[in-house]
mmCIF file with all atom_site columns, C-alpha atoms in Angstrom:
data_model
loop_
_atom_site.group_PDB
_atom_site.id
_atom_site.type_symbol
_atom_site.label_atom_id
_atom_site.label_alt_id
_atom_site.label_comp_id
_atom_site.label_asym_id
_atom_site.label_entity_id
_atom_site.label_seq_id
_atom_site.pdbx_PDB_ins_code
_atom_site.Cartn_x
_atom_site.Cartn_y
_atom_site.Cartn_z
_atom_site.occupancy
_atom_site.B_iso_or_equiv
_atom_site.pdbx_formal_charge
_atom_site.auth_seq_id
_atom_site.auth_comp_id
_atom_site.auth_asym_id
_atom_site.auth_atom_id
_atom_site.pdbx_PDB_model_num
ATOM 1   C CA . MET D 1 1   ? 39.493 25.607 -18.210 1.00 96.00 ? 1089 MET D CA 1
ATOM 2   C CA . LEU D 1 2   ? 36.075 25.891 -16.495 1.00 97.00 ? 1090 LEU D CA 1
ATOM 3   C CA . ILE D 1 3   ? 34.419 28.414 -18.603 1.00 98.00 ? 1091 ILE D CA 1
ATOM 4   C CA . ILE D 1 4   ? 35.632 26.846 -21.859 1.00 98.00 ? 1092 ILE D CA 1
ATOM 5   C CA . ALA D 1 5   ? 33.891 23.547 -20.217 1.00 98.00 ? 1093 ALA D CA 1
ATOM 6   C CA . SER D 1 6   ? 30.689 25.497 -20.246 1.00 98.00 ? 1094 SER D CA 1
ATOM 7   C CA . LEU D 1 7   ? 30.796 27.681 -23.139 1.00 98.00 ? 1095 LEU D CA 1
ATOM 8   C CA . LEU D 1 8   ? 31.843 24.175 -24.875 1.00 98.00 ? 1096 LEU D CA 1
ATOM 9   C CA . LEU D 1 9   ? 27.613 23.109 -23.310 1.00 98.00 ? 1097 LEU D CA 1
ATOM 10  C CA . ILE D 1 10  ? 26.130 25.438 -24.361 1.00 98.00 ? 1098 ILE D CA 1
ATOM 11  C CA . LEU D 1 11  ? 27.620 25.800 -27.638 1.00 98.00 ? 1099 LEU D CA 1
ATOM 12  C CA . CYS D 1 12  ? 26.074 22.199 -27.639 1.00 97.00 ? 1100 CYS D CA 1
ATOM 13  C CA . GLY D 1 13  ? 22.754 22.880 -26.329 1.00 98.00 ? 1101 GLY D CA 1
ATOM 14  C CA . LEU D 1 14  ? 21.914 25.410 -29.023 1.00 98.00 ? 1102 LEU D CA 1
ATOM 15  C CA . VAL D 1 15  ? 23.360 23.482 -31.740 1.00 97.00 ? 1103 VAL D CA 1
ATOM 16  C CA . HIS D 1 16  ? 21.377 19.799 -30.843 1.00 97.00 ? 1104 HIS D CA 1
ATOM 17  C CA . SER D 1 17  ? 18.233 22.244 -30.812 1.00 97.00 ? 1105 SER D CA 1
ATOM 18  C CA . ILE D 1 18  ? 18.432 23.877 -33.608 1.00 98.00 ? 1106 ILE D CA 1
ATOM 19  C CA . LEU D 1 19  ? 20.054 21.589 -36.700 1.00 97.00 ? 1107 LEU D CA 1
ATOM 20  C CA . GLY D 1 20  ? 17.827 18.668 -34.022 1.00 97.00 ? 1108 GLY D CA 1
ATOM 21  C CA . GLU D 1 21  ? 14.897 21.178 -34.912 1.00 97.00 ? 1109 GLU D CA 1
ATOM 22  C CA . ARG D 1 22  ? 15.247 21.989 -38.922 1.00 97.00 ? 1110 ARG D CA 1
ATOM 23  C CA . TYR D 1 23  ? 16.948 18.555 -40.012 1.00 97.00 ? 1111 TYR D CA 1
ATOM 24  C CA . ILE D 1 24  ? 15.986 15.992 -37.531 1.00 97.00 ? 1112 ILE D CA 1
ATOM 25  C CA . LEU D 1 25  ? 12.477 16.485 -35.801 1.00 97.00 ? 1113 LEU D CA 1
ATOM 26  C CA . ILE D 1 26  ? 10.831 18.466 -38.836 1.00 97.00 ? 1114 ILE D CA 1
ATOM 27  C CA . ARG D 1 27  ? 11.803 16.115 -41.126 1.00 97.00 ? 1115 ARG D CA 1
ATOM 28  C CA . LEU D 1 28  ? 10.721 13.361 -39.565 1.00 96.00 ? 1116 LEU D CA 1
ATOM 29  C CA . PHE D 1 29  ? 7.640  14.756 -38.521 1.00 96.00 ? 1117 PHE D CA 1
ATOM 30  C CA . LYS D 1 30  ? 6.464  14.759 -42.115 1.00 95.00 ? 1118 LYS D CA 1
ATOM 31  C CA . ARG D 1 31  ? 7.105  11.121 -42.369 1.00 95.00 ? 1119 ARG D CA 1
ATOM 32  C CA . ASP D 1 32  ? 3.670  9.887  -41.890 1.00 92.00 ? 1120 ASP D CA 1
ATOM 33  C CA . ASN D 1 33  ? 3.841  6.670  -40.246 1.00 94.00 ? 1121 ASN D CA 1
ATOM 34  C CA . LEU D 1 34  ? 4.805  8.310  -36.975 1.00 95.00 ? 1122 LEU D CA 1
ATOM 35  C CA . PRO D 1 35  ? 2.595  5.725  -33.538 1.00 94.00 ? 1123 PRO D CA 1
ATOM 36  C CA . HIS D 1 36  ? -0.134 6.731  -32.576 1.00 94.00 ? 1124 HIS D CA 1
ATOM 37  C CA . ILE D 1 37  ? -0.110 7.419  -28.930 1.00 92.00 ? 1125 ILE D CA 1
ATOM 38  C CA . PHE D 1 38  ? -4.038 8.807  -27.782 1.00 92.00 ? 1126 PHE D CA 1
ATOM 39  C CA . GLY D 1 39  ? -5.493 8.333  -30.847 1.00 90.00 ? 1127 GLY D CA 1
ATOM 40  C CA . SER D 1 40  ? -3.509 10.511 -32.885 1.00 92.00 ? 1128 SER D CA 1
ATOM 41  C CA . ASP D 1 41  ? 0.863  11.943 -33.908 1.00 94.00 ? 1129 ASP D CA 1
ATOM 42  C CA . GLN D 1 42  ? 0.818  14.129 -32.057 1.00 95.00 ? 1130 GLN D CA 1
ATOM 43  C CA . PHE D 1 43  ? 1.068  12.893 -28.415 1.00 94.00 ? 1131 PHE D CA 1
ATOM 44  C CA . THR D 1 44  ? 4.909  10.147 -29.889 1.00 94.00 ? 1132 THR D CA 1
ATOM 45  C CA . LYS D 1 45  ? 5.705  14.124 -32.494 1.00 96.00 ? 1133 LYS D CA 1
ATOM 46  C CA . GLY D 1 46  ? 5.757  16.645 -28.616 1.00 95.00 ? 1134 GLY D CA 1
ATOM 47  C CA . THR D 1 47  ? 7.045  13.572 -26.701 1.00 95.00 ? 1135 THR D CA 1
ATOM 48  C CA . LEU D 1 48  ? 10.236 13.136 -29.317 1.00 96.00 ? 1136 LEU D CA 1
ATOM 49  C CA . ARG D 1 49  ? 10.926 16.863 -29.409 1.00 97.00 ? 1137 ARG D CA 1
ATOM 50  C CA . PHE D 1 50  ? 10.361 16.896 -25.453 1.00 96.00 ? 1138 PHE D CA 1
ATOM 51  C CA . ALA D 1 51  ? 13.022 15.064 -25.388 1.00 96.00 ? 1139 ALA D CA 1
ATOM 52  C CA . TRP D 1 52  ? 15.374 15.463 -27.403 1.00 96.00 ? 1140 TRP D CA 1
ATOM 53  C CA . HIS D 1 53  ? 15.636 20.504 -26.323 1.00 97.00 ? 1141 HIS D CA 1
ATOM 54  C CA . ILE D 1 54  ? 16.127 18.728 -22.544 1.00 97.00 ? 1142 ILE D CA 1
ATOM 55  C CA . THR D 1 55  ? 18.966 16.840 -23.745 1.00 97.00 ? 1143 THR D CA 1
ATOM 56  C CA . SER D 1 56  ? 20.035 20.626 -24.143 1.00 97.00 ? 1144 SER D CA 1
ATOM 57  C CA . PHE D 1 57  ? 18.839 21.909 -21.144 1.00 98.00 ? 1145 PHE D CA 1
ATOM 58  C CA . ALA D 1 58  ? 20.003 19.245 -19.403 1.00 98.00 ? 1146 ALA D CA 1
ATOM 59  C CA . TRP D 1 59  ? 23.508 20.492 -20.862 1.00 98.00 ? 1147 TRP D CA 1
ATOM 60  C CA . PHE D 1 60  ? 23.272 23.999 -19.765 1.00 98.00 ? 1148 PHE D CA 1
ATOM 61  C CA . GLY D 1 61  ? 21.924 22.857 -16.630 1.00 98.00 ? 1149 GLY D CA 1
ATOM 62  C CA . PHE D 1 62  ? 25.919 21.826 -16.472 1.00 98.00 ? 1150 PHE D CA 1
ATOM 63  C CA . ALA D 1 63  ? 28.157 24.487 -18.470 1.00 98.00 ? 1151 ALA D CA 1
ATOM 64  C CA . ALA D 1 64  ? 26.300 26.690 -15.645 1.00 98.00 ? 1152 ALA D CA 1
ATOM 65  C CA . LEU D 1 65  ? 26.644 23.786 -12.415 1.00 97.00 ? 1153 LEU D CA 1
ATOM 66  C CA . LEU D 1 66  ? 30.701 24.013 -13.297 1.00 97.00 ? 1154 LEU D CA 1
ATOM 67  C CA . VAL D 1 67  ? 30.402 28.219 -13.016 1.00 97.00 ? 1155 VAL D CA 1
ATOM 68  C CA . LEU D 1 68  ? 28.717 28.117 -10.109 1.00 97.00 ? 1156 LEU D CA 1
ATOM 69  C CA . LEU D 1 69  ? 30.219 24.905 -7.736  1.00 95.00 ? 1157 LEU D CA 1
ATOM 70  C CA . PRO D 1 70  ? 33.632 25.018 -9.280  1.00 94.00 ? 1158 PRO D CA 1
ATOM 71  C CA . ASP D 1 71  ? 35.269 24.079 -6.070  1.00 95.00 ? 1159 ASP D CA 1
ATOM 72  C CA . SER D 1 72  ? 33.139 20.779 -6.077  1.00 96.00 ? 1160 SER D CA 1
ATOM 73  C CA . ARG D 1 73  ? 35.555 17.309 -7.034  1.00 97.00 ? 1161 ARG D CA 1
ATOM 74  C CA . ILE D 1 74  ? 33.517 15.615 -6.551  1.00 97.00 ? 1162 ILE D CA 1
ATOM 75  C CA . LEU D 1 75  ? 31.288 17.109 -8.680  1.00 97.00 ? 1163 LEU D CA 1
ATOM 76  C CA . LEU D 1 76  ? 33.709 18.078 -11.463 1.00 98.00 ? 1164 LEU D CA 1
ATOM 77  C CA . PHE D 1 77  ? 34.456 13.903 -11.514 1.00 98.00 ? 1165 PHE D CA 1
ATOM 78  C CA . THR D 1 78  ? 30.614 13.434 -11.928 1.00 97.00 ? 1166 THR D CA 1
ATOM 79  C CA . VAL D 1 79  ? 30.657 15.683 -14.888 1.00 98.00 ? 1167 VAL D CA 1
ATOM 80  C CA . SER D 1 80  ? 34.200 14.082 -15.723 1.00 98.00 ? 1168 SER D CA 1
ATOM 81  C CA . ILE D 1 81  ? 32.488 10.762 -16.033 1.00 98.00 ? 1169 ILE D CA 1
ATOM 82  C CA . ILE D 1 82  ? 29.464 11.927 -17.286 1.00 98.00 ? 1170 ILE D CA 1
ATOM 83  C CA . PHE D 1 83  ? 30.706 13.301 -19.920 1.00 98.00 ? 1171 PHE D CA 1
ATOM 84  C CA . ALA D 1 84  ? 33.499 10.584 -20.123 1.00 98.00 ? 1172 ALA D CA 1
ATOM 85  C CA . LEU D 1 85  ? 30.661 7.553  -21.367 1.00 98.00 ? 1173 LEU D CA 1
ATOM 86  C CA . SER D 1 86  ? 28.593 9.964  -23.309 1.00 98.00 ? 1174 SER D CA 1
ATOM 87  C CA . GLY D 1 87  ? 31.970 10.488 -25.776 1.00 98.00 ? 1175 GLY D CA 1
ATOM 88  C CA . VAL D 1 88  ? 31.780 6.375  -25.623 1.00 98.00 ? 1176 VAL D CA 1
ATOM 89  C CA . PHE D 1 89  ? 28.716 6.382  -26.279 1.00 97.00 ? 1177 PHE D CA 1
ATOM 90  C CA . SER D 1 90  ? 28.383 8.792  -28.976 1.00 97.00 ? 1178 SER D CA 1
ATOM 91  C CA . ALA D 1 91  ? 31.532 7.165  -30.271 1.00 98.00 ? 1179 ALA D CA 1
ATOM 92  C CA . TYR D 1 92  ? 30.288 3.557  -30.631 1.00 98.00 ? 1180 TYR D CA 1
ATOM 93  C CA . TYR D 1 93  ? 26.672 4.413  -31.799 1.00 97.00 ? 1181 TYR D CA 1
ATOM 94  C CA . THR D 1 94  ? 27.562 6.817  -34.354 1.00 96.00 ? 1182 THR D CA 1
ATOM 95  C CA . LYS D 1 95  ? 30.791 4.402  -35.503 1.00 97.00 ? 1183 LYS D CA 1
ATOM 96  C CA . GLY D 1 96  ? 32.415 8.386  -34.482 1.00 96.00 ? 1184 GLY D CA 1
ATOM 97  C CA . LYS D 1 97  ? 30.480 10.003 -37.776 1.00 96.00 ? 1185 LYS D CA 1
ATOM 98  C CA . HIS D 1 98  ? 29.168 12.570 -34.840 1.00 95.00 ? 1186 HIS D CA 1
ATOM 99  C CA . LEU D 1 99  ? 31.743 14.224 -33.375 1.00 95.00 ? 1187 LEU D CA 1
ATOM 100 C CA . SER D 1 100 ? 30.209 14.791 -30.182 1.00 96.00 ? 1188 SER D CA 1
ATOM 101 C CA . TRP D 1 101 ? 32.505 12.524 -29.110 1.00 97.00 ? 1189 TRP D CA 1
ATOM 102 C CA . LEU D 1 102 ? 34.838 15.124 -28.855 1.00 98.00 ? 1190 LEU D CA 1
ATOM 103 C CA . VAL D 1 103 ? 33.310 17.848 -27.361 1.00 98.00 ? 1191 VAL D CA 1
ATOM 104 C CA . PHE D 1 104 ? 32.418 15.384 -24.599 1.00 98.00 ? 1192 PHE D CA 1
ATOM 105 C CA . TRP D 1 105 ? 36.497 14.385 -24.320 1.00 98.00 ? 1193 TRP D CA 1
ATOM 106 C CA . VAL D 1 106 ? 37.748 17.652 -24.719 1.00 98.00 ? 1194 VAL D CA 1
ATOM 107 C CA . ILE D 1 107 ? 34.597 18.467 -20.909 1.00 98.00 ? 1195 ILE D CA 1
ATOM 108 C CA . SER D 1 108 ? 35.089 14.962 -19.254 1.00 98.00 ? 1196 SER D CA 1
ATOM 109 C CA . ALA D 1 109 ? 39.367 15.908 -19.672 1.00 98.00 ? 1197 ALA D CA 1
ATOM 110 C CA . LEU D 1 110 ? 38.901 19.948 -19.014 1.00 98.00 ? 1198 LEU D CA 1
ATOM 111 C CA . THR D 1 111 ? 36.840 18.605 -15.939 1.00 98.00 ? 1199 THR D CA 1
ATOM 112 C CA . LEU D 1 112 ? 38.502 16.126 -14.899 1.00 98.00 ? 1200 LEU D CA 1
ATOM 113 C CA . THR D 1 113 ? 41.865 18.239 -14.623 1.00 98.00 ? 1201 THR D CA 1
ATOM 114 C CA . SER D 1 114 ? 40.133 21.210 -12.561 1.00 97.00 ? 1202 SER D CA 1
ATOM 115 C CA . ALA D 1 115 ? 39.122 18.404 -10.068 1.00 97.00 ? 1203 ALA D CA 1
ATOM 116 C CA . VAL D 1 116 ? 42.597 17.361 -9.899  1.00 97.00 ? 1204 VAL D CA 1
ATOM 117 C CA . ASN D 1 117 ? 44.845 20.704 -10.011 1.00 95.00 ? 1205 ASN D CA 1
ATOM 118 C CA . GLY D 1 118 ? 41.835 22.122 -7.923  1.00 81.00 ? 1206 GLY D CA 1
#
C-alpha cells in the first residue's frame, strides 16, 4: 500500500510541476501587471516558481519517507492527516474541480490503513 501511495506522490509531483509550469506559470508570467518587488517583477516570478515547485519536492520527500520508514506508525498517521487535510482544502477551494483531492484522500487512506494494520 505504501508503494502505491509513494508512486501516487511521485506522479502528483511530476504532473504538478510539468503542467503547472506549462499551463499556469508561463501564462501568468506573460502578464504585465505582476507586482514589482526589489525593482522588477523578476523576484516575484522567481518566488512564484520556487513556491510552486517546492510543493512537488515536498511530495517527493513524503514518497521517500513512506518507502524508507514504513514501520513508523507516527509518521504514517502524520502523513495520513496531512493528506486528508490537503484533500479537504483542495476539494473546498476548487469546489471539487481540481481532482487532487481524490488522490490526496487515496494517499491518506493508504497510509492510515498501513498505520493501523502495522
